[in-house]
Coordinates of C-alpha atoms and ligand atoms in Angstrom, one line a residue:
X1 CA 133.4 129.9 12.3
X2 CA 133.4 126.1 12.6
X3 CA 131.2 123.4 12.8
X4 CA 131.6 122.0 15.9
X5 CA 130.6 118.2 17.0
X6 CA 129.7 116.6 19.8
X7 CA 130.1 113.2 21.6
X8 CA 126.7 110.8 21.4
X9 CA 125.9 109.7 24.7
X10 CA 122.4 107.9 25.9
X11 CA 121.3 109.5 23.1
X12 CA 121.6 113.3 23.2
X13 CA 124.5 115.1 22.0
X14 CA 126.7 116.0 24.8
X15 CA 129.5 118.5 24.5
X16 CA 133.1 117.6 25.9
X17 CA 135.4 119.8 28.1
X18 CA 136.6 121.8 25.0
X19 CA 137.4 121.1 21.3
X20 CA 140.1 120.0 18.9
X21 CA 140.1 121.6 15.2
X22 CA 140.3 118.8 12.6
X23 CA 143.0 119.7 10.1
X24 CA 143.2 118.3 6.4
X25 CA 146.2 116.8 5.9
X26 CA 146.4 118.1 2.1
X27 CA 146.0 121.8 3.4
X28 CA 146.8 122.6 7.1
X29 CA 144.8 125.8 6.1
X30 CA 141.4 123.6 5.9
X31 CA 139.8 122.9 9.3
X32 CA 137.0 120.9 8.9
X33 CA 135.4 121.5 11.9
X34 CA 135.8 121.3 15.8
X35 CA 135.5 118.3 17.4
X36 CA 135.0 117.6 21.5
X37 CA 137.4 115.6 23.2
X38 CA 134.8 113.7 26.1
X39 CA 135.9 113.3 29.6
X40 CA 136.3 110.0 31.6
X41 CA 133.2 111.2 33.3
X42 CA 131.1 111.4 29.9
X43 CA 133.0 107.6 29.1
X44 CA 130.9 106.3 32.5
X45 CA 127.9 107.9 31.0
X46 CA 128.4 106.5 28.0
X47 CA 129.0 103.3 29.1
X48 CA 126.1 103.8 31.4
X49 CA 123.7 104.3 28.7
X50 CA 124.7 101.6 27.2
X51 CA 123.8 98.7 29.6
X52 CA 120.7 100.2 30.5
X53 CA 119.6 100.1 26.7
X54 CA 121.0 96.8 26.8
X55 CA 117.8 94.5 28.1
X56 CA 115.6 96.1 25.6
X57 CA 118.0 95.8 22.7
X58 CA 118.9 92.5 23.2
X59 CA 115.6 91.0 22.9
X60 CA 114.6 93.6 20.5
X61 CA 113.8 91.2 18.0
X62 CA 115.6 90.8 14.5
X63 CA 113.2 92.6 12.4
X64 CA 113.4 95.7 14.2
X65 CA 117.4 95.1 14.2
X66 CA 117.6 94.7 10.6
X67 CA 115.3 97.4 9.5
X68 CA 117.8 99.8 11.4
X69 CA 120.8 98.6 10.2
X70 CA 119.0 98.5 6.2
X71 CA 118.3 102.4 6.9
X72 CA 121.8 103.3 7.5
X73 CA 123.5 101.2 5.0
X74 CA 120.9 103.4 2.3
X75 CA 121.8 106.0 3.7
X76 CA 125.7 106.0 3.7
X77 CA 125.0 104.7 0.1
X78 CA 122.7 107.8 -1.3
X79 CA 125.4 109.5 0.6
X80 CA 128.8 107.8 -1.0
X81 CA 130.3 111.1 -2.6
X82 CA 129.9 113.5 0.1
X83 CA 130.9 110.9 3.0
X84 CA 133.6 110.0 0.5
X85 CA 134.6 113.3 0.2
X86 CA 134.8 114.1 3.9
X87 CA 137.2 111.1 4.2
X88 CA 139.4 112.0 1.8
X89 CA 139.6 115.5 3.2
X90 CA 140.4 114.4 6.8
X91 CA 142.3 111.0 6.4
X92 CA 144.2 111.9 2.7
X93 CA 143.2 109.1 0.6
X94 CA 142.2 110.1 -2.8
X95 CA 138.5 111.3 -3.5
X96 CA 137.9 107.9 -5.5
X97 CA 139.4 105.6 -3.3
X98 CA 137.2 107.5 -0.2
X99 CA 134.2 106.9 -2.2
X100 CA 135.1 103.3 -2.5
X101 CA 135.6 103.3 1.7
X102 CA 132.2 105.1 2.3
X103 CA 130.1 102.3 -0.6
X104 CA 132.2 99.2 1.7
X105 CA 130.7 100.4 5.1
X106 CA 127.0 100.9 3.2
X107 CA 127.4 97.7 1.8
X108 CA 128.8 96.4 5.1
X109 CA 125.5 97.8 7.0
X110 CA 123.1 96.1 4.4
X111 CA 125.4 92.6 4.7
X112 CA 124.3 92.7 8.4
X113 CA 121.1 94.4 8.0
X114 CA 120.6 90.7 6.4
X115 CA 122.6 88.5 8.5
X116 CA 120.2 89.2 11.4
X117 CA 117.7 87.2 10.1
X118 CA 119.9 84.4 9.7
X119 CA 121.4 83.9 12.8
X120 CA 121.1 79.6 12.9
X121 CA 121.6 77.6 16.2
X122 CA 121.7 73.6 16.5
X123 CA 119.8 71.1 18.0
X124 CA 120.9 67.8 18.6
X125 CA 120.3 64.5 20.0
X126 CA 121.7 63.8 23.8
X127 CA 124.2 61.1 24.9
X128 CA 121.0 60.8 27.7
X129 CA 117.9 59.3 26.1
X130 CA 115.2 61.5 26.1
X131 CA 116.6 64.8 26.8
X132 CA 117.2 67.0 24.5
X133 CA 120.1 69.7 23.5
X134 CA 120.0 73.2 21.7
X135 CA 122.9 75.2 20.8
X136 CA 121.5 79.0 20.6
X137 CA 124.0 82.2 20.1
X138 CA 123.6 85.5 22.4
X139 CA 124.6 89.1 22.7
X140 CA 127.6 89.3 24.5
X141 CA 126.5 92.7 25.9
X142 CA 128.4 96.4 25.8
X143 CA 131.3 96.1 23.4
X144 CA 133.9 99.0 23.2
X145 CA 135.2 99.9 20.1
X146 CA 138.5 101.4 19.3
X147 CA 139.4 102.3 15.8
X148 CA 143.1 103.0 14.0
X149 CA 142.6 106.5 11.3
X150 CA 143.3 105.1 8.2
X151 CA 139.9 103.9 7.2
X152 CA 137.9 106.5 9.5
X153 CA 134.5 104.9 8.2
X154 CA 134.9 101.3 6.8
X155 CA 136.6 100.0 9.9
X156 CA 134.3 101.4 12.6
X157 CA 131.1 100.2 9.9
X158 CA 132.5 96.6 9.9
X159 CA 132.6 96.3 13.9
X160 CA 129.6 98.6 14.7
X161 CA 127.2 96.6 11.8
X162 CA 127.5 93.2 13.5
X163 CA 127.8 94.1 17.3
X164 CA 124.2 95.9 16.5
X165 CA 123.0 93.1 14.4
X166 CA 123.6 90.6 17.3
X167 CA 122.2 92.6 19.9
X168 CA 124.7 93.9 21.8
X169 CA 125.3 97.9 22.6
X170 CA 128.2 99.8 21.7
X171 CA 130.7 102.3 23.1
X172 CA 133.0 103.8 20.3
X173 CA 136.5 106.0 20.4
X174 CA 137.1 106.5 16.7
X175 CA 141.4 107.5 16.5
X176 CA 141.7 111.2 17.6
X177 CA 143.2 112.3 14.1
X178 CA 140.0 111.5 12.0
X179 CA 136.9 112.1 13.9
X180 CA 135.2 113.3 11.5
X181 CA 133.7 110.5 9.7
X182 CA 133.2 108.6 13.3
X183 CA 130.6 111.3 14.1
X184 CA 128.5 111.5 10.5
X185 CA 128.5 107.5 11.0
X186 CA 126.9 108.5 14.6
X187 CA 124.8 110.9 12.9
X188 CA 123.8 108.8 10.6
X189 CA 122.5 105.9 13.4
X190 CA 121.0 108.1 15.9
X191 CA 118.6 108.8 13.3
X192 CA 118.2 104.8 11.7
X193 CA 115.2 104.3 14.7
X194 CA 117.9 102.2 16.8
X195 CA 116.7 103.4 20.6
X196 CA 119.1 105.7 22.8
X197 CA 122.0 104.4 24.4
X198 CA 122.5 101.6 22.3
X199 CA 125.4 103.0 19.9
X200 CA 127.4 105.6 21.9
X201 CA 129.6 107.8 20.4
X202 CA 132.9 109.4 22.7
X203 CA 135.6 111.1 20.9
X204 CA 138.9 111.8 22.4
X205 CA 142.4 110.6 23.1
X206 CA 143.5 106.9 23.5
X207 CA 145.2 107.5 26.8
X208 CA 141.7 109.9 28.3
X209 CA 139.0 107.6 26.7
X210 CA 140.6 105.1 25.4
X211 CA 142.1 103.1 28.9
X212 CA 138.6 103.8 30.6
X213 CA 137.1 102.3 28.1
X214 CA 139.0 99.1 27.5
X215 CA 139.4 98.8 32.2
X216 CA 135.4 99.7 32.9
X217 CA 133.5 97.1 34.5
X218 CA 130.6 98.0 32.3
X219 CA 132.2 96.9 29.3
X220 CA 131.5 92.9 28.4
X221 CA 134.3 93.2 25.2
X222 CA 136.7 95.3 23.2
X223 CA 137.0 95.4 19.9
X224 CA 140.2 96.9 18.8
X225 CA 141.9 97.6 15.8
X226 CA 145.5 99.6 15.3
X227 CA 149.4 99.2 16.5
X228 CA 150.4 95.7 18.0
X229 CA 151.6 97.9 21.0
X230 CA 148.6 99.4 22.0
X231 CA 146.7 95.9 21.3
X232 CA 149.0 94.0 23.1
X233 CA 148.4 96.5 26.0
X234 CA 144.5 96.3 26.0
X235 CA 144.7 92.3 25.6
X236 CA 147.4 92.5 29.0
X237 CA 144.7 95.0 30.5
X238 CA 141.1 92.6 29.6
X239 CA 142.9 89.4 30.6
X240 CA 143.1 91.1 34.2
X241 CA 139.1 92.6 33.6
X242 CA 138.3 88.9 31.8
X243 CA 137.0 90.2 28.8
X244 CA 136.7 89.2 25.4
X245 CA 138.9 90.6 23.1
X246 CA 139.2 91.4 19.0
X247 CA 142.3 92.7 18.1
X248 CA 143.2 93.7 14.7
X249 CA 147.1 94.8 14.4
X250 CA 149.9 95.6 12.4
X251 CA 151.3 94.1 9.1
X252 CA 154.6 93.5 7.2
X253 CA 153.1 92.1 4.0
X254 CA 155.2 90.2 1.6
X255 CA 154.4 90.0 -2.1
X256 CA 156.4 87.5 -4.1
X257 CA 157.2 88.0 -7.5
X258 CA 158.7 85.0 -9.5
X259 CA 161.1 84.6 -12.6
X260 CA 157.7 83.2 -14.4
X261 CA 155.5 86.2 -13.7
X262 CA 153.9 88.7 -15.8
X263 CA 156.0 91.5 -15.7
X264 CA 153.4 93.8 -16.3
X265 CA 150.7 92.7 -13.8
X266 CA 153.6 92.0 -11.2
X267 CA 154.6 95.8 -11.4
X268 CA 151.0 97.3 -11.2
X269 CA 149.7 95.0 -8.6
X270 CA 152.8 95.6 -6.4
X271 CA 152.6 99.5 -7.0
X272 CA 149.1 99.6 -6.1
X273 CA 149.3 97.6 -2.4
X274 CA 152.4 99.3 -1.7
X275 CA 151.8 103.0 -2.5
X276 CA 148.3 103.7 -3.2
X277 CA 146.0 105.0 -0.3
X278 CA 149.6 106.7 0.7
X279 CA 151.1 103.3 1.7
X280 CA 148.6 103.4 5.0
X281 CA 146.5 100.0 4.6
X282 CA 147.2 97.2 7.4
X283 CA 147.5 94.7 3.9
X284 CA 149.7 97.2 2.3
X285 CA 152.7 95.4 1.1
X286 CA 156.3 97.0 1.9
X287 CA 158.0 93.9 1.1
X288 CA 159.1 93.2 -2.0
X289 CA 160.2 89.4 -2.2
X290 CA 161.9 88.9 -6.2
X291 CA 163.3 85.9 -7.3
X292 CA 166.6 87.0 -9.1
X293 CA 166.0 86.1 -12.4
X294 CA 163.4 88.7 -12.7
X295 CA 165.1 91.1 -10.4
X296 CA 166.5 93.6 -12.5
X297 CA 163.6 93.6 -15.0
X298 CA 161.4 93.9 -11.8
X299 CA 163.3 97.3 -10.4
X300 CA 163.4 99.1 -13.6
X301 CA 160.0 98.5 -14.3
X302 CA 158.9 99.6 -10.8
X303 CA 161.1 102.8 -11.3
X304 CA 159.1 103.7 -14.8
X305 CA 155.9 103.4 -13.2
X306 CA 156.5 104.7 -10.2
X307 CA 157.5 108.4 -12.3
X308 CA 153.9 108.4 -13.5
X309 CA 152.5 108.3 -10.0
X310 CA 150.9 111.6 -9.2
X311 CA 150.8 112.6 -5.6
X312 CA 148.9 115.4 -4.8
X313 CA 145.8 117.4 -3.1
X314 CA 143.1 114.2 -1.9
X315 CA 140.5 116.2 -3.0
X316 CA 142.1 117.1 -7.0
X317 CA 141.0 114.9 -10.0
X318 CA 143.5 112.5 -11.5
X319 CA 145.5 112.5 -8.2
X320 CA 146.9 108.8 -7.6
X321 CA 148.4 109.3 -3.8
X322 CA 147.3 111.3 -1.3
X323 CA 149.1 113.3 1.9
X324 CA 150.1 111.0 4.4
X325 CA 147.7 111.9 7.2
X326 CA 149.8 113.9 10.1
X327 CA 152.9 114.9 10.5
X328 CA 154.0 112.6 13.0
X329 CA 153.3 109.5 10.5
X330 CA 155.4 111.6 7.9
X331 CA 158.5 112.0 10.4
X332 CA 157.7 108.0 10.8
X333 CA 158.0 107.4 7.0
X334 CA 160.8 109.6 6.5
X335 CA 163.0 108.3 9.6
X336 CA 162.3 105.0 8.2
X337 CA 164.3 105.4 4.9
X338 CA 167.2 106.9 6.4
X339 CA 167.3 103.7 8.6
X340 CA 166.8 101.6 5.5
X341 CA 170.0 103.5 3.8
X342 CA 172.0 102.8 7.2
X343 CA 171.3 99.8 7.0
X344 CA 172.9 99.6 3.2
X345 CA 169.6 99.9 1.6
X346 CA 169.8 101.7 -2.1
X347 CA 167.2 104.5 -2.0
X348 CA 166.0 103.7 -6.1
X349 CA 163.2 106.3 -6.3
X350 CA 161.2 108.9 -4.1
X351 CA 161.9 109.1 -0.4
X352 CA 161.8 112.8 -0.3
X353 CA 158.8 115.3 1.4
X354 CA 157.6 117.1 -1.6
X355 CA 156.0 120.5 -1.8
X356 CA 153.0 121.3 -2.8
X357 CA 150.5 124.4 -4.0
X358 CA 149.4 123.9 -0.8
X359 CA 151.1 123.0 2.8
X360 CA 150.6 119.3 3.3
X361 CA 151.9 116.4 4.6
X362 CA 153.2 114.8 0.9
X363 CA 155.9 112.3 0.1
X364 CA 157.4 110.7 -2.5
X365 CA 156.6 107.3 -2.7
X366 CA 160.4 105.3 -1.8
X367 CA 161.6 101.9 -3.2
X368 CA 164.4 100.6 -1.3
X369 CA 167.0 98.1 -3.0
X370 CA 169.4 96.1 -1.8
X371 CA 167.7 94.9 1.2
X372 CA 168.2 91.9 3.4
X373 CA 165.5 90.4 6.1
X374 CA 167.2 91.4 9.2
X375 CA 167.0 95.1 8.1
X376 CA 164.9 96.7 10.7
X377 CA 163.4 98.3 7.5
X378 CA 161.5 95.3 6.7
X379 CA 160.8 93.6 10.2
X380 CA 159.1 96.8 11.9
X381 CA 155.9 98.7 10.1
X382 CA 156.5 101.3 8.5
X383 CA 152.9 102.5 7.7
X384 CA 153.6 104.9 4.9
X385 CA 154.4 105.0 0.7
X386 CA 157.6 102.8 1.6
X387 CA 158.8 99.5 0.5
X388 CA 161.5 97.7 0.4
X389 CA 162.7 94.7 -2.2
X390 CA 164.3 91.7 -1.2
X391 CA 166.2 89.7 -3.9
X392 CA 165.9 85.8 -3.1
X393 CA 167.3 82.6 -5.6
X394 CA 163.6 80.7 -6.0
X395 CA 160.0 79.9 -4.8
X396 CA 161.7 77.8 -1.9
X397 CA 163.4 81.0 -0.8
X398 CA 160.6 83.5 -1.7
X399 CA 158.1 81.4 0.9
X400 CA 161.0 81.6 3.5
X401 CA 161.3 85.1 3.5
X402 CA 157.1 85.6 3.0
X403 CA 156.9 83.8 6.7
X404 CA 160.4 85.1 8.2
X405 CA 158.1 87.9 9.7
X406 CA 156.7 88.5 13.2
X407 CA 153.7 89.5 11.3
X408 CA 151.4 87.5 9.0
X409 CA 148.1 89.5 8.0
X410 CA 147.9 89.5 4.3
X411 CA 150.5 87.8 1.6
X412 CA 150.9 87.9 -2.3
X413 CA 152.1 85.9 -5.0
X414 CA 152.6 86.7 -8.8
X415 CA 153.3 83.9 -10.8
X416 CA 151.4 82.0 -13.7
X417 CA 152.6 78.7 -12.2
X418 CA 149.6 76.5 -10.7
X419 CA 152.1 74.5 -8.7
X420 CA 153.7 77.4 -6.8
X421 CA 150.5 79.1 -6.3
X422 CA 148.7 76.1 -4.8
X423 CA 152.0 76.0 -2.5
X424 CA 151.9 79.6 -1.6
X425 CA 148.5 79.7 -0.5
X426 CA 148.5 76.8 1.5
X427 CA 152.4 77.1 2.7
X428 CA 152.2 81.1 3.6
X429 CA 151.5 82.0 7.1
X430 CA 148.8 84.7 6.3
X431 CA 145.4 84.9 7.2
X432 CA 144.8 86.6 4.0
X433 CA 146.6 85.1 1.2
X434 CA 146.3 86.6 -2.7
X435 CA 147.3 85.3 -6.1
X436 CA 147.6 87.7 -9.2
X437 CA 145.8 90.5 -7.0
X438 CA 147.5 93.7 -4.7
X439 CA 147.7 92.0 -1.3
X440 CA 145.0 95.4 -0.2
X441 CA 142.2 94.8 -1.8
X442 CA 139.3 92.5 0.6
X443 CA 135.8 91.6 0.1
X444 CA 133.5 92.8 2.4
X445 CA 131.2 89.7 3.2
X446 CA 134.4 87.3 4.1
X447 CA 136.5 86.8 6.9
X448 CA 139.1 89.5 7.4
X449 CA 142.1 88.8 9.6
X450 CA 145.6 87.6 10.4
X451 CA 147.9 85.4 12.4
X452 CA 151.4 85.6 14.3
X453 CA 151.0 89.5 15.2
X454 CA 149.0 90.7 13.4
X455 CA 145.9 89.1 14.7
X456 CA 144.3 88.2 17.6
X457 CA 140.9 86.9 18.8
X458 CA 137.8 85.8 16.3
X459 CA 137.8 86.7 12.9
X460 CA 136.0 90.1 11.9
X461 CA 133.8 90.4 8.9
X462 CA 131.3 88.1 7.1
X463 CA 129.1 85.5 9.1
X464 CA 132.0 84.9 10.6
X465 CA 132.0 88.0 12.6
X466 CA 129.6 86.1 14.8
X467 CA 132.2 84.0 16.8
X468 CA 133.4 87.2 18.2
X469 CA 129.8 89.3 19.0
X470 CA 127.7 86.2 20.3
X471 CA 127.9 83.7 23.1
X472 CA 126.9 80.0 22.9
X473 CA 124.5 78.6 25.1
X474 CA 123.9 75.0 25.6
X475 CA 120.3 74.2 26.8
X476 CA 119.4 70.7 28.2
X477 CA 115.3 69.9 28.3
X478 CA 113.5 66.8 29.8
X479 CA 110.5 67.2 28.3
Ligands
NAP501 P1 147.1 103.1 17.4 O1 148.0 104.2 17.7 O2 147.3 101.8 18.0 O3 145.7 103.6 17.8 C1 144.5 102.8 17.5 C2 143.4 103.3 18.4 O4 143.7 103.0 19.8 C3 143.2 104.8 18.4 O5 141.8 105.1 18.5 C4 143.9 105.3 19.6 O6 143.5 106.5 20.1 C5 143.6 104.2 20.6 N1 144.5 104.1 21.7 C6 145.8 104.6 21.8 N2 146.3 104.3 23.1 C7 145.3 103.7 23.7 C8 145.2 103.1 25.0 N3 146.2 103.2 25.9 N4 144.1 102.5 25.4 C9 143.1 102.3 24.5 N5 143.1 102.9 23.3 C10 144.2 103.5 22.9 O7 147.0 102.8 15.8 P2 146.9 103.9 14.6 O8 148.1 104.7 14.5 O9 145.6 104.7 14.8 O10 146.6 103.0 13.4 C11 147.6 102.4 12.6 C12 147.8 100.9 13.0 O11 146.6 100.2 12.8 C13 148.8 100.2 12.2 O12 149.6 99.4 13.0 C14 148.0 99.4 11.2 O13 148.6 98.2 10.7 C15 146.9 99.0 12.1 N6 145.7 98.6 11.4 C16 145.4 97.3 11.4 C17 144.3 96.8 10.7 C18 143.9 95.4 10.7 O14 142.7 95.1 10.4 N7 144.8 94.4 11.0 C19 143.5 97.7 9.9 C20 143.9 99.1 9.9 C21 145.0 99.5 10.7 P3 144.2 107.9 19.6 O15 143.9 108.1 18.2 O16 143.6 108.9 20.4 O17 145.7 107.7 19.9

């Protein structure tokens, strides 16, 4: 028998019109527990619950806020290894790098625990002697969150932590493949002393709970984070309903290595934001821009270390890649080197499914050659262990190809020339831009976001996650 889990609604746990097994992509055979799929019905309620918490919430005070949010970040932090654990088991990514998700969203909780009590406004002097002028920040109300499945708890922690600290109320739909870590998150707050029907949990298909969510009346904003189809969809949809919108998309991350950089550190740092977490990070880099006078040093190099890579159970010590998380994604990754070798790509290493002791979803990381920019191979996302090298003459041709890309969330350089790195980062269009460092890799207590298409709305993360969870108010007083 199985656990099974239910949706968090006004604050009682509410079963769903049936239940979906949650499979472990290292071992089909390992269910790790049922999970209900809520109706549209229970998505009202939800929704519901949440603007009749909302008065009280709001004006809650920040002390009673930032206990709250203090309570769960200790928590998920005592908790790091098992929550950690669970991750790895439902999403894939190694046992390590789960822990390192699970200690982000605790740290993530405590950042926001803290920036309730520093929520600032202005005052300042009218153009109309004698009257004067404050600039406050409010609760924008309900927000709906949607979340992507490949980081199950960091990227729900960093939009649920600020929308609570703030004042609003929340609606989530965590992605239907990884539930799991969505509901110990909701476990976790419905016991942090926050009152019912101010975090709502409904788990379920995008297309069931989802669409409600993002049309209902009830809902001030949506927070979003996943493919730039579905985001452009909900951003078409809230225009119509006026709400605000965050969306977080897709990525086609470049990382440039040049003739002058350390060989070494090039190769590691470009292994580790293509391939590691299985290739499945928004900042993962799948483009490989190499100037040609390191080029063949580059690929060889890149070969050697990619034979050491182990890929294996999520769960299994010294494992360096996990499953990629469903099947679907794998028949994604897969498809998407045999349209790289049409295209006159040269498959260098990996590529291939690879079995295991047990039935997973595992893959060889792949390192396409040969490639040019128009390849669909690097223009669409792939979202898997795949990337693709583009040869290019210098830096001036290395920043062309770094912006010749619908996308423009996170870009890399490696290069020990100050010149060209003060260039890069001011010259590349990236919202994220890294020097000597995997172009994965982000603080949590700094703004996180892109530009072109892979962004759009406020920025999440760090104080500046305000911009997209208040509302300014401008107050004129005669005294
Ligand atoms: P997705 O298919 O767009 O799904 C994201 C979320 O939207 C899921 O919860 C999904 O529910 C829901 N959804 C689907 N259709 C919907 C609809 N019609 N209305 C409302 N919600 C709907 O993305 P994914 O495959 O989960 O995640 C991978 C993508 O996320 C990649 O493109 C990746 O780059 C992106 N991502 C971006 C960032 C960033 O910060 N920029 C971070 C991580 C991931 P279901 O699960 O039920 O389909």
């Amino acid at each position: 028998m199985t656990q099974t889990h239910d949706n968090l609604i006004g604050g009682q746990w509410v079963a769903g019109a049936s239940y979906s097994p949650n499979i472990n992509p290292s071992n089909l055979l390992d269910v790790i527990g049922d999970y209900t799929q809520a109706s549209a019905e229970q998505l009202d309620a939800a929704v519901q619950a949440a603007r009749a918490a909302f008065p009280a919430w709001s004006t809650s005070g920040i002390q009673a806020r930032a206990d709250a949010l203090d309570k769960i970040g200790t928590e998920i932090l005592a908790r790091r290894e098992e929550l950690g654990t669970l991750l790895a088991r439902e999403e894939g990514k190694t046992r390590l790098e789960g822990i390192g998700e699970a200690t982000r969203a605790g740290n993530i909780f405590k950042f926001f625990a803290g920036e309730c009590l520093r929520l600032t406004g202005e005052v300042v002097p009218s153009v109309r002697p004698g009257i004067g002028v404050e600039i406050t920040r409010e609760p924008v109300g309900v927000i709906g969150i949607i979340t992507p499945w490949n980081f199950p708890m960091a990227i729900p922690s960093w939009k649920i932590a600020p929308a609570l600290a703030y004042g609003n109320c929340v609606v989530m739909k965590p992605a239907d493949l990884v539930p799991g870590c969505a509901w110990a998150l909701a476990e976790i707050i419905s016991r942090s002393g926050i009152p019912a029907g101010v975090f709502n949990l409904v788990m379920g298909r995008g297309s069931v709970i989802g669409d409600p969510l993002v049309n209902h009346p009830g809902v001030d904003a949506i927070s979003f984070t996943g493919s730039q189809g579905v985001g452009a969809r909900i951003a078409r949809q809230c225009a119509v309903t006026l709400k605000k919108i965050q969306l977080e998309m897709g990525g086609k991350n470049p990382q440039v290595i040049l003739d002058d950089a350390d060989l070494a550190q090039a190769v590691e740092l470009s292994v580790q934001s293509a391939f590691f977490s299985t290739g499945q990070r928004c900042t993962a880099s799948s483009r490989l821009i190499v100037t040609e006078g390191i080029y063949p040093k580059f690929i060889e190099a890149m070969k050697a270390r990619m034979a050491t890579l182990k890929v294996g159970d999520a769960l299994a010590a010294g494992i360096d890649i996990g499953p990629v998380s469903s099947l679907s994604q794998l028949e994604q990754d897969m498809s998407y080197v045999d349209i790289g070798k049409a295209e006159g790509a040269l498959l260098v290493a990996g590529g291939e499914r690879l079995k295991l002791p047990t039935d997973g979803f595992f893959m060889a990381p792949a390192l396409l050659t040969d490639t040019t920019a128009d390849m669909r191979i690097n223009r669409e996302e792939v979202f898997g262990p795949v990337a693709s090298i583009i040869r290019v003459k210098d830096y001036e041709g290395a920043l062309f190809e770094t912006n010749n890309t619908p996308f423009g969330l996170a870009a890399g350089i490696a290069t020990t020339s100050l010149k060209h790195a003060s260039h890069f980062k001011r010259h590349s269009q990236a919202g994220m831009v890294m020097v000597k460092l995997p172009t994965a890799g982000v603080d949590y207590h700094v703004p996180f976001g892109g530009r072109k298409g892979s962004s759009y709305g406020p920025r999440e993360q760090g104080r500046y996650a305000q911009e997209f969870f208040t509302i300014v108010k401008t107050a004129y007083t005669l005294p």
